[in-house]
Structures are given as C-alpha cells and as structure tokens.
CSV table of C-alpha atoms in Angstrom, one decimal:
chain,number,residue,atom,x,y,z
A,11,MET,CA,41.3,79.1,29.5
A,12,SER,CA,43.9,79.3,32.3
A,13,VAL,CA,47.7,79.9,31.5
A,14,VAL,CA,48.4,76.4,33.2
A,15,ARG,CA,45.5,74.7,31.4
A,16,GLY,CA,46.5,75.9,28.3
A,17,ALA,CA,50.1,75.0,28.8
A,18,ALA,CA,49.0,71.4,30.0
A,19,ARG,CA,47.2,70.9,26.7
A,20,ALA,CA,50.0,72.2,24.6
A,21,LEU,CA,52.2,70.0,26.3
A,22,LEU,CA,50.1,66.9,26.2
A,23,GLY,CA,49.4,67.7,22.5
A,24,ALA,CA,53.2,68.0,21.5
A,25,ALA,CA,54.3,65.1,23.6
A,26,GLY,CA,51.5,62.9,22.0
A,27,ALA,CA,52.2,64.0,18.7
A,28,ALA,CA,55.9,63.4,18.8
A,29,MET,CA,55.4,60.0,20.5
A,30,THR,CA,52.7,59.1,17.8
A,31,ALA,CA,54.9,60.0,15.1
A,32,ALA,CA,58.1,58.5,16.6
A,33,GLY,CA,56.4,54.9,17.6
A,34,PRO,CA,55.7,53.7,14.3
A,35,VAL,CA,59.2,54.7,13.0
A,36,MET,CA,60.8,53.0,15.8
A,37,ALA,CA,58.6,49.8,15.2
A,38,ALA,CA,59.5,49.9,11.7
A,39,ARG,CA,63.2,49.9,12.5
A,40,GLY,CA,62.7,47.0,14.7
A,41,VAL,CA,61.0,45.0,11.7
A,42,GLN,CA,63.9,45.9,9.3
A,43,ALA,CA,66.5,44.9,12.0
A,44,ARG,CA,64.9,41.6,11.9
A,45,GLY,CA,64.6,41.3,8.0
A,46,GLU,CA,68.5,42.4,8.0
A,47,ILE,CA,69.4,39.5,10.4
A,48,ARG,CA,67.2,37.1,8.7
A,49,ASP,CA,68.7,38.2,5.3
A,50,GLU,CA,72.3,37.7,6.8
A,51,LEU,CA,71.5,34.2,8.4
A,52,ARG,CA,69.9,33.1,4.8
A,53,ARG,CA,73.3,34.2,3.1
A,54,GLN,CA,75.2,32.2,5.7
A,55,ALA,CA,73.2,28.8,4.6
A,56,ILE,CA,73.2,27.6,8.0
A,57,SER,CA,70.9,24.4,8.6
A,58,PHE,CA,70.5,22.2,11.6
A,59,PRO,CA,71.4,18.5,11.0
A,60,GLY,CA,68.5,16.2,10.0
A,61,LYS,CA,69.1,14.0,12.8
A,62,GLY,CA,70.9,13.5,15.9
A,63,LEU,CA,69.9,16.7,17.5
A,64,PRO,CA,69.2,16.5,21.4
A,65,ALA,CA,65.5,16.0,22.2
A,66,GLU,CA,64.9,19.8,23.2
A,67,LEU,CA,66.0,20.8,19.5
A,68,ALA,CA,64.5,18.1,17.7
A,69,ALA,CA,61.9,20.2,16.2
A,70,HIS,CA,64.6,22.3,14.5
A,71,GLN,CA,66.1,19.1,12.5
A,72,GLY,CA,66.6,19.9,9.0
A,73,ARG,CA,65.5,23.6,9.0
A,74,ALA,CA,67.4,26.4,8.1
A,75,VAL,CA,68.8,29.0,10.8
A,76,LEU,CA,66.6,32.3,9.8
A,77,THR,CA,65.5,33.9,12.9
A,78,GLY,CA,67.1,35.0,16.2
A,79,PRO,CA,65.7,32.0,18.5
A,80,GLN,CA,66.9,29.4,15.8
A,81,ALA,CA,70.4,30.9,15.9
A,82,ARG,CA,70.4,30.8,19.8
A,83,ALA,CA,69.5,27.2,19.1
A,84,TYR,CA,72.2,26.4,16.9
A,85,ALA,CA,74.5,28.2,19.1
A,86,GLN,CA,73.7,25.4,21.5
A,87,VAL,CA,74.6,22.8,19.0
A,88,ILE,CA,77.9,24.4,18.2
A,89,GLY,CA,78.6,24.5,22.0
A,90,ARG,CA,77.9,21.1,22.6
A,91,ASN,CA,80.1,20.1,19.6
A,92,VAL,CA,83.1,22.0,20.8
A,93,LEU,CA,82.7,20.6,24.2
A,94,THR,CA,82.8,16.8,22.9
A,95,ALA,CA,85.5,17.6,20.4
A,96,THR,CA,87.9,19.3,23.4
A,97,GLY,CA,86.9,16.5,25.8
A,98,GLY,CA,84.7,19.0,27.7
A,99,ARG,CA,87.4,21.5,27.9
A,100,THR,CA,86.7,25.2,27.2
A,101,TYR,CA,89.4,27.1,24.6
A,102,ALA,CA,91.1,28.9,27.8
A,103,GLN,CA,91.6,25.3,29.2
A,104,VAL,CA,93.1,23.9,26.2
A,105,SER,CA,95.3,26.9,25.8
A,106,ALA,CA,96.5,26.7,29.5
A,107,GLU,CA,97.3,23.0,28.4
A,108,LEU,CA,99.1,24.1,25.4
A,109,PHE,CA,101.3,26.8,27.2
A,110,ALA,CA,102.1,24.2,29.8
A,111,ALA,CA,103.2,21.8,27.2
A,112,GLY,CA,105.7,24.3,25.8
A,113,GLY,CA,103.2,25.3,22.8
A,114,ALA,CA,104.7,22.4,20.8
A,115,ASP,CA,101.7,19.8,21.0
A,116,ALA,CA,100.1,19.5,17.4
A,117,GLU,CA,97.1,17.6,19.1
A,118,LEU,CA,96.5,20.8,21.5
A,119,GLU,CA,97.1,23.1,19.0
A,120,GLY,CA,94.4,21.5,16.9
A,121,LEU,CA,92.2,21.3,19.8
A,122,ARG,CA,92.7,24.9,20.4
A,123,GLN,CA,92.1,26.0,17.0
A,124,THR,CA,88.7,23.9,17.0
A,125,ALA,CA,87.6,25.5,20.2
A,126,PHE,CA,88.4,28.9,19.0
A,127,THR,CA,86.6,28.6,15.7
A,128,GLY,CA,83.6,26.8,17.3
A,129,GLN,CA,83.2,29.6,20.2
A,130,MET,CA,83.6,32.4,17.4
A,131,LEU,CA,80.6,30.7,15.4
A,132,ARG,CA,78.8,30.5,18.4
A,133,ALA,CA,79.5,34.1,19.7
A,134,SER,CA,78.3,35.2,16.2
A,135,LEU,CA,75.1,33.3,16.6
A,136,LEU,CA,74.4,34.1,19.9
A,137,ASN,CA,75.0,38.0,18.8
A,138,ALA,CA,72.4,37.6,15.8
A,139,TYR,CA,70.1,36.3,18.5
A,140,GLN,CA,70.6,39.5,20.8
A,141,ALA,CA,70.1,41.7,17.9
A,142,TRP,CA,66.8,39.8,17.0
A,143,GLN,CA,65.9,40.5,20.7
A,144,LEU,CA,66.6,44.3,20.4
A,145,GLY,CA,64.5,44.4,17.3
A,146,ASN,CA,61.5,42.9,19.1
A,147,LEU,CA,62.2,45.3,21.9
A,148,ALA,CA,62.0,48.2,19.2
A,149,ILE,CA,58.8,46.9,18.0
A,150,GLY,CA,57.5,46.6,21.1
A,151,LEU,CA,58.3,49.9,22.5
A,152,GLY,CA,57.5,51.6,19.3
A,153,GLY,CA,53.7,50.2,19.6
A,154,LEU,CA,53.8,51.4,23.5
A,155,LEU,CA,55.1,54.6,22.4
A,156,THR,CA,52.3,55.0,19.9
A,157,LEU,CA,49.6,54.1,22.0
A,158,THR,CA,50.9,56.4,24.8
A,159,GLY,CA,51.1,59.3,22.3
A,160,ALA,CA,47.4,58.7,21.4
A,161,ALA,CA,46.5,58.6,24.8
A,162,LEU,CA,48.4,62.2,25.4
A,163,LEU,CA,46.7,63.4,22.3
A,164,THR,CA,43.4,62.3,23.8
A,165,CYS,CA,44.1,63.9,26.9
A,166,GLY,CA,45.0,67.0,25.5
A,167,ALA,CA,41.8,67.0,23.4
A,168,THR,CA,39.7,66.3,26.4
A,169,LEU,CA,41.3,69.4,28.1
A,170,ALA,CA,40.5,71.6,25.3
A,171,ALA,CA,37.1,70.3,24.8
A,172,ASP,CA,36.4,70.9,28.6
A,173,GLU,CA,37.0,74.7,28.1
C-alpha cells in the first residue's frame, strides 16, 4: 500500500465517519427546531378567520396556525389588515404625518399604534416562517451530509479492498 493511497483511505474514512455521524444530528436538530416552532405557535392560539380570507388563503379558513408556511400566510392577513386600517399607509408614513401635525393628533396616534402593533405581529410570524425554513434546511443538509459521508466511507472501503 502506498503512503498516498493509505492517507487517502484514512482521510476518506475519517471524513465519511464524521459526516455520517453529524448528518443525523443535524437533521434531528432541524426536526426539533420545527417542533419548537409548532409548540410556540400552538401556545399563541392563532387561528385564521372562518370566513373572509382572500381566495389564495381560503384553504386556511378556520385552521390553527401551527407551521411556518401557515405563519407566513397569517402574516399576509395581518399586513392587509394593517394597510386597510391605516388607509394604505405604513407605520413610517403615519408617524411622519403625526410628527408633521405636531404629535398631538389622537387619530394619527391611534393609527400609528395600530400600524406598529400589526407590523410587530407580522414580523414575529415571518420570523417563525424563516426559522421553520432554516429547520427544513438543516433537515435537508443533514440528509445530504449523511449520504455524502456514506459515499466517502464506501470510497475508502473500495480503496482498502483494492490493495
């Protein structure tokens, strides 16, 4: 056995073993992350309205928000509600109007608070969606890492068998 061939076999074996061990851990952490998101969304007891949703969200009517994609869809509902409540204006636009009015307009102050609260809720739901997607990524990369590790182990074993 040449030194180079032996080193390659050892390197392939070590990398393959590390990847094969790390892959399932990564996938399990992704599954755990999704479970934590689901549990937190369940504790929040958020449900879609039973009627009145736009056509593209109608499939969610009356359902609890328990997944990242559902959190993203509900964030859309909140975003639309905020724009309806503020007459199509953003928090920044309402704030600018309030400051231009000297900060003493009760209606604008209420709209600003509505916009702020709505946008914070929307952002929290979008964070849940993004975290869910990262969990999906961890699951997928864990699977890929495991398969790549297994392939490396197989290559190392093939090199050993050819000696």
